[in-house]
Amino acid sequence: MRSQEALHATVERIVRKFGFDNVCVSSIKAGHVELTGTVSDINDRALIVVIARTTLGVQQFSIEIKIENI
């Protein structure tokens, strides 16, 4: 199992790689991350969910992502 700090850094790096500068990554507990912030459309929100679901080491995630202008 990856350390929580390494998991946080990995998710953060992937989120930034996709250009989501308004999304914050928080470590809740081992294997659990929370993503909060805003994105421009529903497709970007769906991509955030995919990132959380497919990142190695993430066992649970919380998504509190709002879509701008809605």
GROMACS .gro file of C-alpha atoms in nm:
model
   70
    1MET     CA    1   0.000   0.000   0.000
    2ARG     CA    2   0.128   0.345  -0.087
    3SER     CA    3   0.185   0.603   0.181
    4GLN     CA    4  -0.086   0.863   0.213
    5GLU     CA    5   0.159   1.140   0.119
    6ALA     CA    6   0.263   0.957  -0.198
    7LEU     CA    7  -0.100   0.891  -0.290
    8HIS     CA    8  -0.190   1.256  -0.236
    9ALA     CA    9   0.105   1.368  -0.451
   10THR     CA   10   0.011   1.126  -0.729
   11VAL     CA   11  -0.351   1.237  -0.745
   12GLU     CA   12  -0.246   1.602  -0.726
   13ARG     CA   13   0.002   1.556  -1.012
   14ILE     CA   14  -0.258   1.388  -1.234
   15VAL     CA   15  -0.520   1.654  -1.161
   16ARG     CA   16  -0.269   1.929  -1.249
   17LYS     CA   17  -0.155   1.742  -1.562
   18PHE     CA   18  -0.510   1.767  -1.695
   19GLY     CA   19  -0.513   2.141  -1.619
   20PHE     CA   20  -0.762   2.141  -1.331
   21ASP     CA   21  -0.613   2.434  -1.141
   22ASN     CA   22  -0.938   2.497  -0.949
   23VAL     CA   23  -0.950   2.146  -0.799
   24CYS     CA   24  -0.799   2.079  -0.456
   25VAL     CA   25  -0.688   1.735  -0.341
   26SER     CA   26  -0.708   1.648   0.028
   27SER     CA   27  -0.600   1.333   0.208
   28ILE     CA   28  -0.875   1.212   0.440
   29LYS     CA   29  -0.720   0.889   0.565
   30ALA     CA   30  -0.517   0.602   0.422
   31GLY     CA   31  -0.645   0.528   0.073
   32HIS     CA   32  -0.913   0.800   0.085
   33VAL     CA   33  -0.885   1.129  -0.102
   34GLU     CA   34  -1.126   1.417  -0.139
   35LEU     CA   35  -1.143   1.638  -0.446
   36THR     CA   36  -1.312   1.977  -0.418
   37GLY     CA   37  -1.344   2.283  -0.638
   38THR     CA   38  -1.491   2.386  -0.970
   39VAL     CA   39  -1.464   2.272  -1.331
   40SER     CA   40  -1.603   2.420  -1.651
   41ASP     CA   41  -1.843   2.144  -1.755
   42ILE     CA   42  -1.990   1.802  -1.678
   43ASN     CA   43  -1.729   1.624  -1.889
   44ASP     CA   44  -1.450   1.771  -1.676
   45ARG     CA   45  -1.632   1.656  -1.362
   46ALA     CA   46  -1.659   1.307  -1.510
   47LEU     CA   47  -1.286   1.309  -1.580
   48ILE     CA   48  -1.215   1.399  -1.216
   49VAL     CA   49  -1.420   1.094  -1.112
   50VAL     CA   50  -1.222   0.875  -1.354
   51ILE     CA   51  -0.895   1.007  -1.212
   52ALA     CA   52  -1.007   0.921  -0.860
   53ARG     CA   53  -1.135   0.576  -0.955
   54THR     CA   54  -0.832   0.471  -1.155
   55THR     CA   55  -0.542   0.605  -0.949
   56LEU     CA   56  -0.351   0.317  -0.796
   57GLY     CA   57  -0.392   0.319  -0.418
   58VAL     CA   58  -0.718   0.512  -0.401
   59GLN     CA   59  -0.965   0.291  -0.217
   60GLN     CA   60  -1.226   0.556  -0.142
   61PHE     CA   61  -1.286   0.905  -0.268
   62SER     CA   62  -1.517   1.198  -0.211
   63ILE     CA   63  -1.600   1.438  -0.491
   64GLU     CA   64  -1.730   1.786  -0.413
   65ILE     CA   65  -1.685   1.937  -0.758
   66LYS     CA   66  -1.917   2.211  -0.880
   67ILE     CA   67  -1.966   2.310  -1.241
   68GLU     CA   68  -1.904   2.678  -1.312
   69ASN     CA   69  -2.205   2.892  -1.407
   70ILE     CA   70  -2.466   2.641  -1.299
   0.00000   0.00000   0.00000
